[in-house]
mmCIF file of C-alpha atoms in Angstrom:
data_model
loop_
_atom_site.group_PDB
_atom_site.id
_atom_site.type_symbol
_atom_site.label_atom_id
_atom_site.label_comp_id
_atom_site.label_asym_id
_atom_site.label_seq_id
_atom_site.Cartn_x
_atom_site.Cartn_y
_atom_site.Cartn_z
ATOM 1 C CA MET A 1 -25.838 5.055 37.935
ATOM 2 C CA SER A 2 -26.861 6.523 41.236
ATOM 3 C CA PRO A 3 -29.039 4.552 43.650
ATOM 4 C CA GLU A 4 -31.980 6.706 42.333
ATOM 5 C CA GLY A 5 -31.242 5.036 38.890
ATOM 6 C CA LEU A 6 -30.284 8.394 37.818
ATOM 7 C CA LEU A 7 -27.260 9.060 35.353
ATOM 8 C CA SER A 8 -24.430 11.680 35.598
ATOM 9 C CA ILE A 9 -23.835 13.829 32.628
ATOM 10 C CA GLY A 10 -20.532 11.888 32.008
ATOM 11 C CA GLU A 11 -22.306 8.606 32.406
ATOM 12 C CA LEU A 12 -25.041 9.610 30.049
ATOM 13 C CA ALA A 13 -22.582 10.787 27.474
ATOM 14 C CA LEU A 14 -20.570 7.543 27.773
ATOM 15 C CA ARG A 15 -23.634 5.241 27.098
ATOM 16 C CA ALA A 16 -24.748 7.499 24.213
ATOM 17 C CA GLY A 17 -21.384 7.349 22.766
ATOM 18 C CA VAL A 18 -21.250 11.366 22.641
ATOM 19 C CA THR A 19 -19.164 13.720 24.480
ATOM 20 C CA VAL A 20 -20.127 15.607 27.652
ATOM 21 C CA LYS A 21 -20.034 18.970 25.738
ATOM 22 C CA THR A 22 -22.761 17.540 23.466
ATOM 23 C CA VAL A 23 -25.040 16.619 26.395
ATOM 24 C CA ARG A 24 -24.501 19.944 28.116
ATOM 25 C CA PHE A 25 -25.210 21.514 24.362
ATOM 26 C CA TYR A 26 -28.634 20.001 24.102
ATOM 27 C CA SER A 27 -29.419 20.440 27.922
ATOM 28 C CA ASP A 28 -28.792 24.071 27.858
ATOM 29 C CA ARG A 29 -31.227 24.426 24.987
ATOM 30 C CA GLY A 30 -33.954 22.590 26.510
ATOM 31 C CA LEU A 31 -34.206 19.560 24.246
ATOM 32 C CA LEU A 32 -32.669 17.284 27.207
ATOM 33 C CA PRO A 33 -33.965 18.419 30.387
ATOM 34 C CA ALA A 34 -32.189 17.120 33.779
ATOM 35 C CA ALA A 35 -34.455 14.939 36.096
ATOM 36 C CA SER A 36 -32.565 16.505 39.055
ATOM 37 C CA ARG A 37 -29.491 17.955 40.410
ATOM 38 C CA SER A 38 -26.993 16.411 42.949
ATOM 39 C CA SER A 39 -26.030 17.956 46.126
ATOM 40 C CA GLY A 40 -23.251 19.699 44.501
ATOM 41 C CA GLY A 41 -25.404 21.009 41.651
ATOM 42 C CA HIS A 42 -24.584 18.559 39.136
ATOM 43 C CA ARG A 43 -26.878 17.438 36.589
ATOM 44 C CA ARG A 44 -28.665 14.007 36.947
ATOM 45 C CA TYR A 45 -30.742 12.495 34.274
ATOM 46 C CA GLY A 46 -33.416 9.509 34.134
ATOM 47 C CA PRO A 47 -33.041 6.370 32.152
ATOM 48 C CA GLU A 48 -35.305 7.688 29.582
ATOM 49 C CA ALA A 49 -32.705 10.458 28.696
ATOM 50 C CA LEU A 50 -30.567 7.842 27.000
ATOM 51 C CA ASP A 51 -33.580 7.317 24.533
ATOM 52 C CA ARG A 52 -34.221 10.982 23.920
ATOM 53 C CA LEU A 53 -30.482 11.856 23.350
ATOM 54 C CA ARG A 54 -30.294 9.031 20.667
ATOM 55 C CA LEU A 55 -33.238 10.449 19.009
ATOM 56 C CA ILE A 56 -31.819 13.791 19.007
ATOM 57 C CA ARG A 57 -28.661 12.469 17.456
ATOM 58 C CA SER A 58 -30.577 10.762 14.653
ATOM 59 C CA LEU A 59 -32.671 14.020 14.063
ATOM 60 C CA ARG A 60 -29.498 15.984 13.738
ATOM 61 C CA GLY A 61 -27.952 13.337 11.719
ATOM 62 C CA LEU A 62 -30.794 14.081 8.972
ATOM 63 C CA ASP A 63 -29.457 17.828 9.199
ATOM 64 C CA LEU A 64 -32.627 18.979 10.978
ATOM 65 C CA PRO A 65 -31.834 22.269 12.506
ATOM 66 C CA VAL A 66 -32.040 22.388 16.489
ATOM 67 C CA PRO A 67 -35.049 24.407 16.571
ATOM 68 C CA GLU A 68 -36.796 21.595 14.271
ATOM 69 C CA VAL A 69 -35.623 18.948 16.531
ATOM 70 C CA ASP A 70 -37.083 20.826 19.549
ATOM 71 C CA ARG A 71 -40.364 21.043 17.718
ATOM 72 C CA VAL A 72 -40.551 17.429 16.826
ATOM 73 C CA LEU A 73 -39.697 16.433 20.494
ATOM 74 C CA GLY A 74 -42.089 19.047 21.910
ATOM 75 C CA ARG A 75 -44.977 17.124 19.870
ATOM 76 C CA GLY A 76 -45.196 14.339 22.628
ATOM 77 C CA ASP A 77 -47.652 11.660 21.275
ATOM 78 C CA ASP A 78 -47.781 13.272 17.900
ATOM 79 C CA LEU A 79 -44.151 12.294 17.565
ATOM 80 C CA THR A 80 -44.606 10.205 14.363
ATOM 81 C CA GLU A 81 -46.476 12.933 12.400
ATOM 82 C CA ALA A 82 -44.239 15.752 13.625
ATOM 83 C CA LEU A 83 -41.272 13.858 12.156
ATOM 84 C CA GLU A 84 -43.301 13.174 9.009
ATOM 85 C CA GLU A 85 -43.800 17.060 8.596
ATOM 86 C CA ALA A 86 -39.957 17.711 9.467
ATOM 87 C CA VAL A 87 -38.545 15.129 6.933
ATOM 88 C CA ASP A 88 -40.800 16.455 4.350
ATOM 89 C CA GLY A 89 -39.820 19.900 5.016
ATOM 90 C CA ARG A 90 -36.201 19.075 5.001
ATOM 91 C CA LEU A 91 -36.578 17.282 1.650
ATOM 92 C CA ARG A 92 -38.351 20.302 0.181
ATOM 93 C CA GLU A 93 -35.230 22.515 1.467
ATOM 94 C CA LEU A 94 -32.944 19.974 -0.027
ATOM 95 C CA GLY A 95 -34.561 19.899 -3.316
ATOM 96 C CA SER A 96 -34.365 23.605 -3.381
ATOM 97 C CA GLN A 97 -30.809 23.429 -2.764
ATOM 98 C CA LEU A 98 -29.981 20.626 -5.408
ATOM 99 C CA THR A 99 -32.065 22.797 -7.972
ATOM 100 C CA ALA A 100 -29.982 25.825 -7.084
ATOM 101 C CA LEU A 101 -26.860 23.721 -7.511
ATOM 102 C CA ARG A 102 -27.844 22.476 -10.752
ATOM 103 C CA TRP A 103 -28.735 26.070 -12.058
ATOM 104 C CA ARG A 104 -25.154 27.085 -10.937
ATOM 105 C CA GLU A 105 -23.356 24.374 -12.754
ATOM 106 C CA ALA A 106 -25.322 25.004 -15.982
ATOM 107 C CA ALA A 107 -24.649 28.851 -15.718
ATOM 108 C CA LEU A 108 -20.939 28.113 -15.157
ATOM 109 C CA ARG A 109 -20.948 25.706 -18.127
ATOM 110 C CA LEU A 110 -22.744 28.383 -20.017
ATOM 111 C CA VAL A 111 -20.359 30.910 -19.368
ATOM 112 C CA ARG A 112 -17.294 28.589 -20.004
ATOM 113 C CA ASP A 113 -18.339 27.317 -23.049
ATOM 114 C CA CYS A 114 -19.512 30.432 -24.946
ATOM 115 C CA PRO A 115 -17.347 32.284 -27.382
ATOM 116 C CA ALA A 116 -14.955 34.827 -25.711
ATOM 117 C CA GLY A 117 -16.707 37.659 -27.244
ATOM 118 C CA GLU A 118 -20.194 36.949 -25.835
ATOM 119 C CA ARG A 119 -18.999 35.927 -22.162
ATOM 120 C CA ALA A 120 -19.184 39.137 -20.650
ATOM 121 C CA ASP A 121 -22.708 39.697 -21.746
ATOM 122 C CA ARG A 122 -23.654 36.053 -20.753
ATOM 123 C CA LEU A 123 -22.191 36.859 -17.246
ATOM 124 C CA ARG A 124 -24.104 39.931 -17.011
ATOM 125 C CA LEU A 125 -27.425 38.120 -17.725
ATOM 126 C CA VAL A 126 -27.107 34.801 -15.672
ATOM 127 C CA GLY A 127 -25.779 37.035 -12.843
ATOM 128 C CA ALA A 128 -28.798 38.995 -12.543
ATOM 129 C CA VAL A 129 -30.726 35.954 -11.923
ATOM 130 C CA ALA A 130 -31.137 34.528 -8.420
ATOM 131 C CA THR A 131 -30.412 30.676 -7.877
ATOM 132 C CA PRO A 132 -32.779 28.980 -7.461
ATOM 133 C CA PRO A 133 -34.437 31.239 -10.046
ATOM 134 C CA SER A 134 -37.668 33.014 -9.021
ATOM 135 C CA THR A 135 -40.622 33.881 -11.211
ATOM 136 C CA ALA A 136 -41.581 36.647 -9.316
ATOM 137 C CA ALA A 137 -40.292 39.552 -11.566
ATOM 138 C CA MET A 138 -42.425 37.815 -14.440
ATOM 139 C CA ALA A 139 -45.654 37.567 -12.431
ATOM 140 C CA ARG A 140 -45.139 41.353 -11.430
ATOM 141 C CA PHE A 141 -44.635 42.122 -15.198
ATOM 142 C CA TRP A 142 -47.806 40.499 -16.518
ATOM 143 C CA ARG A 143 -49.826 41.970 -13.427
ATOM 144 C CA GLY A 144 -48.685 45.468 -14.551
ATOM 145 C CA ALA A 145 -49.749 44.821 -18.172
ATOM 146 C CA LEU A 146 -53.251 43.256 -17.575
ATOM 147 C CA PRO A 147 -56.274 45.533 -17.157
ATOM 148 C CA VAL A 148 -56.721 46.648 -13.324
ATOM 149 C CA ARG A 149 -60.348 45.644 -13.281
ATOM 150 C CA LEU A 150 -59.728 41.778 -14.526
ATOM 151 C CA ALA A 151 -61.210 39.376 -12.313
ATOM 152 C CA PRO A 152 -58.539 37.507 -10.184
ATOM 153 C CA ARG A 153 -59.562 33.844 -11.656
ATOM 154 C CA LEU A 154 -58.682 35.284 -15.016
ATOM 155 C CA VAL A 155 -55.277 36.729 -13.864
ATOM 156 C CA SER A 156 -54.476 33.523 -12.301
ATOM 157 C CA SER A 157 -55.206 31.755 -15.482
ATOM 158 C CA ILE A 158 -53.254 34.132 -17.478
ATOM 159 C CA LEU A 159 -50.357 34.047 -15.013
ATOM 160 C CA GLU A 160 -50.205 30.234 -15.254
ATOM 161 C CA TYR A 161 -50.075 30.462 -19.157
ATOM 162 C CA ALA A 162 -47.631 33.570 -19.223
ATOM 163 C CA VAL A 163 -45.127 32.445 -16.248
ATOM 164 C CA PRO A 164 -42.944 29.647 -17.464
ATOM 165 C CA GLN A 165 -41.561 27.452 -14.564
ATOM 166 C CA PRO A 166 -37.795 27.185 -14.696
ATOM 167 C CA PRO A 167 -36.810 23.520 -15.032
ATOM 168 C CA GLU A 168 -35.253 21.886 -12.112
ATOM 169 C CA ASP A 169 -32.489 20.392 -14.168
ATOM 170 C CA PRO A 170 -31.484 22.938 -16.792
ATOM 171 C CA THR A 171 -29.350 22.857 -19.800
ATOM 172 C CA PRO A 172 -26.874 25.641 -20.177
ATOM 173 C CA ALA A 173 -29.342 27.131 -23.153
ATOM 174 C CA GLN A 174 -32.314 26.816 -20.693
ATOM 175 C CA VAL A 175 -30.367 29.149 -18.151
ATOM 176 C CA LEU A 176 -29.586 31.679 -21.008
ATOM 177 C CA THR A 177 -33.098 31.582 -21.901
ATOM 178 C CA PHE A 178 -34.571 32.292 -18.445
ATOM 179 C CA ALA A 179 -31.871 34.864 -17.945
ATOM 180 C CA ARG A 180 -33.203 36.741 -21.175
ATOM 181 C CA LEU A 181 -36.502 36.360 -20.210
ATOM 182 C CA HIS A 182 -35.668 37.993 -16.680
ATOM 183 C CA ALA A 183 -33.902 40.730 -18.553
ATOM 184 C CA ILE A 184 -37.050 41.691 -20.416
ATOM 185 C CA VAL A 185 -39.320 41.771 -17.523
ATOM 186 C CA THR A 186 -36.793 43.768 -15.157
ATOM 187 C CA ALA A 187 -35.927 46.107 -17.973
ATOM 188 C CA PRO A 188 -36.687 49.908 -17.246
ATOM 189 C CA CYS A 189 -39.845 50.711 -19.148
ATOM 190 C CA PRO A 190 -40.354 54.247 -20.953
ATOM 191 C CA ALA A 191 -42.916 56.469 -19.640
ATOM 192 C CA VAL A 192 -45.225 55.831 -22.438
ATOM 193 C CA ASP A 193 -44.795 52.157 -22.402
ATOM 194 C CA PRO A 194 -48.248 50.416 -22.130
ATOM 195 C CA ARG A 195 -46.783 47.708 -19.723
ATOM 196 C CA ARG A 196 -46.204 50.237 -16.932
ATOM 197 C CA PRO A 197 -49.138 49.807 -14.174
ATOM 198 C CA ALA A 198 -50.515 53.432 -14.918
ATOM 199 C CA GLY A 199 -50.677 52.353 -18.716
ATOM 200 C CA ASN A 200 -53.204 49.354 -17.728
ATOM 201 C CA ARG A 201 -55.992 49.234 -20.057
ATOM 202 C CA THR A 202 -58.822 51.042 -17.989
ATOM 203 C CA ASP A 203 -60.967 51.638 -20.975
ATOM 204 C CA THR A 204 -64.627 52.295 -19.056
ATOM 205 C CA ASP A 205 -66.291 51.164 -22.526
ATOM 206 C CA CYS A 206 -64.527 47.742 -22.241
ATOM 207 C CA HIS A 207 -65.410 44.703 -20.047
ATOM 208 C CA PRO A 208 -62.141 42.830 -19.432
ATOM 209 C CA ASP A 209 -63.823 39.584 -17.874
ATOM 210 C CA VAL A 210 -66.096 39.283 -21.191
ATOM 211 C CA LEU A 211 -62.867 40.037 -23.376
ATOM 212 C CA TYR A 212 -60.582 37.613 -21.662
ATOM 213 C CA ASP A 213 -63.165 34.858 -21.317
ATOM 214 C CA GLY A 214 -63.722 34.990 -24.819
ATOM 215 C CA LEU A 215 -60.080 35.107 -25.766
ATOM 216 C CA PHE A 216 -59.705 31.885 -23.928
ATOM 217 C CA ASP A 217 -62.158 30.554 -25.887
ATOM 218 C CA ALA A 218 -60.681 31.590 -29.233
ATOM 219 C CA TYR A 219 -57.367 30.320 -28.004
ATOM 220 C CA GLY A 220 -58.519 26.679 -27.464
ATOM 221 C CA LEU A 221 -60.031 26.736 -31.004
ATOM 222 C CA ALA A 222 -56.966 28.142 -32.548
ATOM 223 C CA ALA A 223 -54.455 26.067 -30.879
ATOM 224 C CA GLY A 224 -55.358 22.869 -33.014
ATOM 225 C CA HIS A 225 -54.560 24.963 -36.169
ATOM 226 C CA LEU A 226 -51.256 25.906 -35.098
ATOM 227 C CA LYS A 227 -50.476 22.430 -34.003
ATOM 228 C CA ALA A 228 -51.661 21.088 -37.524
ATOM 229 C CA ASP A 229 -49.455 23.932 -39.016
ATOM 230 C CA ARG A 230 -52.460 25.402 -40.880
ATOM 231 C CA ALA A 231 -52.086 28.875 -42.641
ATOM 232 C CA PRO A 232 -54.454 31.446 -40.532
ATOM 233 C CA ASP A 233 -57.674 31.977 -42.196
ATOM 234 C CA ARG A 234 -61.247 32.302 -41.578
ATOM 235 C CA GLY A 235 -63.252 30.188 -39.241
ATOM 236 C CA GLN A 236 -64.764 29.409 -35.942
ATOM 237 C CA ALA A 237 -61.699 30.406 -34.005
ATOM 238 C CA LEU A 238 -61.497 33.910 -35.750
ATOM 239 C CA ASP A 239 -65.318 34.383 -35.188
ATOM 240 C CA ARG A 240 -64.895 33.827 -31.585
ATOM 241 C CA PHE A 241 -61.750 35.942 -31.306
ATOM 242 C CA VAL A 242 -63.554 38.782 -32.935
ATOM 243 C CA ALA A 243 -66.719 38.392 -30.876
ATOM 244 C CA ALA A 244 -64.783 38.640 -27.776
ATOM 245 C CA HIS A 245 -63.658 42.065 -28.541
ATOM 246 C CA ALA A 246 -66.982 43.246 -29.939
ATOM 247 C CA GLU A 247 -68.940 41.580 -26.826
ATOM 248 C CA ALA A 248 -66.640 43.212 -24.427
ATOM 249 C CA ARG A 249 -67.404 46.742 -25.929
ATOM 250 C CA GLY A 250 -71.096 46.104 -26.479
ATOM 251 C CA LEU A 251 -70.555 46.194 -30.423
ATOM 252 C CA PRO A 252 -71.765 43.972 -33.158
ATOM 253 C CA ASP A 253 -69.187 41.948 -35.105
ATOM 254 C CA SER A 254 -69.189 43.885 -38.477
ATOM 255 C CA PRO A 255 -66.859 44.342 -41.415
ATOM 256 C CA GLY A 256 -66.123 47.979 -40.040
ATOM 257 C CA PHE A 257 -65.402 46.511 -36.515
ATOM 258 C CA ARG A 258 -62.844 43.962 -37.858
ATOM 259 C CA ARG A 259 -61.055 46.472 -40.003
ATOM 260 C CA THR A 260 -60.888 48.791 -36.796
ATOM 261 C CA LEU A 261 -59.796 45.791 -34.601
ATOM 262 C CA SER A 262 -57.119 44.777 -37.060
ATOM 263 C CA GLY A 263 -55.493 48.230 -37.051
ATOM 264 C CA LEU A 264 -55.730 48.419 -33.324
ATOM 265 C CA LEU A 265 -53.920 44.983 -32.766
ATOM 266 C CA ALA A 266 -51.133 45.955 -35.287
ATOM 267 C CA ARG A 267 -50.522 49.078 -33.388
ATOM 268 C CA ALA A 268 -50.711 47.286 -30.170
ATOM 269 C CA ALA A 269 -47.759 44.999 -31.123
ATOM 270 C CA ASP A 270 -44.760 45.117 -28.645
ATOM 271 C CA PRO A 271 -41.423 43.598 -29.862
ATOM 272 C CA LEU A 272 -40.289 42.808 -26.273
ATOM 273 C CA VAL A 273 -43.491 40.964 -25.644
ATOM 274 C CA ASP A 274 -42.918 39.266 -28.973
ATOM 275 C CA ARG A 275 -39.588 38.058 -27.915
ATOM 276 C CA TYR A 276 -41.032 37.181 -24.353
ATOM 277 C CA TRP A 277 -43.277 34.698 -25.884
ATOM 278 C CA GLU A 278 -40.630 33.055 -28.369
ATOM 279 C CA LEU A 279 -38.254 32.744 -25.397
ATOM 280 C CA THR A 280 -41.251 31.136 -23.220
ATOM 281 C CA GLY A 281 -41.731 28.487 -25.901
ATOM 282 C CA GLU A 282 -37.864 27.919 -25.967
ATOM 283 C CA LEU A 283 -37.828 27.276 -22.292
ATOM 284 C CA THR A 284 -40.606 25.181 -21.767
ATOM 285 C CA ARG A 285 -40.127 23.136 -24.798
ATOM 286 C CA SER A 286 -43.831 22.160 -24.894
ATOM 287 C CA PRO A 287 -45.587 20.710 -27.804
ATOM 288 C CA GLU A 288 -48.573 23.324 -27.173
ATOM 289 C CA PRO A 289 -48.330 26.563 -28.631
ATOM 290 C CA THR A 290 -47.927 29.565 -26.473
ATOM 291 C CA ILE A 291 -50.701 32.069 -25.937
ATOM 292 C CA GLY A 292 -48.400 34.548 -27.881
ATOM 293 C CA ALA A 293 -48.253 32.272 -30.647
ATOM 294 C CA VAL A 294 -51.983 31.702 -30.828
ATOM 295 C CA HIS A 295 -52.700 35.264 -30.487
ATOM 296 C CA ALA A 296 -50.324 36.040 -33.622
ATOM 297 C CA TRP A 297 -52.100 33.277 -35.582
ATOM 298 C CA LEU A 298 -55.669 34.919 -34.777
ATOM 299 C CA ARG A 299 -54.306 38.267 -35.511
ATOM 300 C CA SER A 300 -52.851 37.216 -38.909
ATOM 301 C CA ALA A 301 -56.174 35.330 -39.617
ATOM 302 C CA LEU A 302 -57.888 38.715 -39.192
ATOM 303 C CA HIS A 303 -55.801 40.431 -41.355
ATOM 304 C CA THR A 304 -56.117 37.849 -44.005
ATOM 305 C CA ASP A 305 -60.012 38.122 -43.479
ATOM 306 C CA VAL A 306 -60.082 42.224 -43.721
ATOM 307 C CA THR A 307 -57.878 42.243 -46.585
ATOM 308 C CA ALA A 308 -60.054 39.787 -48.533
ATOM 309 C CA ALA A 309 -63.249 41.612 -47.729
ATOM 310 C CA ALA A 310 -61.858 44.703 -49.271
ATOM 311 C CA GLY A 311 -61.065 42.976 -52.241
ATOM 312 C CA ARG A 312 -57.237 43.067 -51.942
ATOM 313 C CA PRO A 313 -54.916 39.867 -52.108
ATOM 314 C CA PRO A 314 -53.661 39.001 -48.404
ATOM 315 C CA SER A 315 -50.124 38.849 -49.899
ATOM 316 C CA GLY A 316 -50.423 42.458 -50.403
ATOM 317 C CA GLY A 317 -50.536 43.034 -46.585
ATOM 318 C CA PRO A 318 -48.277 42.990 -43.870
ATOM 319 C CA PRO A 319 -46.392 39.889 -43.313
ATOM 320 C CA HIS A 320 -47.471 37.366 -40.751
ATOM 321 C CA PRO A 321 -46.832 39.060 -37.322
ATOM 322 C CA ALA A 322 -44.784 37.674 -34.596
ATOM 323 C CA PRO A 323 -46.328 36.712 -31.451
ATOM 324 C CA THR A 324 -47.677 39.301 -29.219
ATOM 325 C CA ALA A 325 -49.393 39.455 -26.037
ATOM 326 C CA PRO A 326 -53.403 39.647 -26.000
#
């Protein structure tokens, strides 16, 4: 140590147990400023530099990048808070990396363990999905299918139900299910496909907020019937379902309206959306029915009601439809 109590770069490196190259690296990047320079232009460091260098090494030992270390050190008196923020951020990054590794492992097992004849198709499916997987394509799919005038709060509620979150530690089967969902929402749509943004329901005679508020009420009432495995039939849930459609159009609930609505819902069925809801249930493994399953139950209940009102036995009508989107 010099008479002024300053350390040379070599002395600082020796006391900290690092190389001179390491000290120079941090100095050149502004993390470890020199207190002064000797007459020969050599760096000199104050006693506090040793603690600062040890702190830098500890932060780097946590795998914090150099810019993040610089941000933490620059907070001065707020060092504790800055360190907590940096560690929390690094933990989030590691969590994302671990999720990506688990998805890659499950995808590899899926491809390795499947029958040879299915390997190319499964490789194509899982290869199209990023790791960790993103739900952005599913959100775009549903935003393009919903009415353009729908209130943001209802859009958010629908996306919460319609966009399943990928599990952090998936099985190979869940990886395949998510890949199939991704394939559905990224498949090219025909020009006449109602799921295209230009095909959004823009019926000026229909108030979408009224419709979807009512549908959520009806879905809540019908979900219990599905969980209890009750057959689709008349009741409060069906009445609220029909009322939602009628109120949105400013029309009364009548036998004629129910016949018309039943026909409209049957024609609006989309096999790809049917499959989407089925896969969503497989991915989440939730005991709660999906919106698609609840909608199917209500649509079937409406068909039962219409055929009964016409004096025809329900068994003479179409079979119980597969789940479809509202």
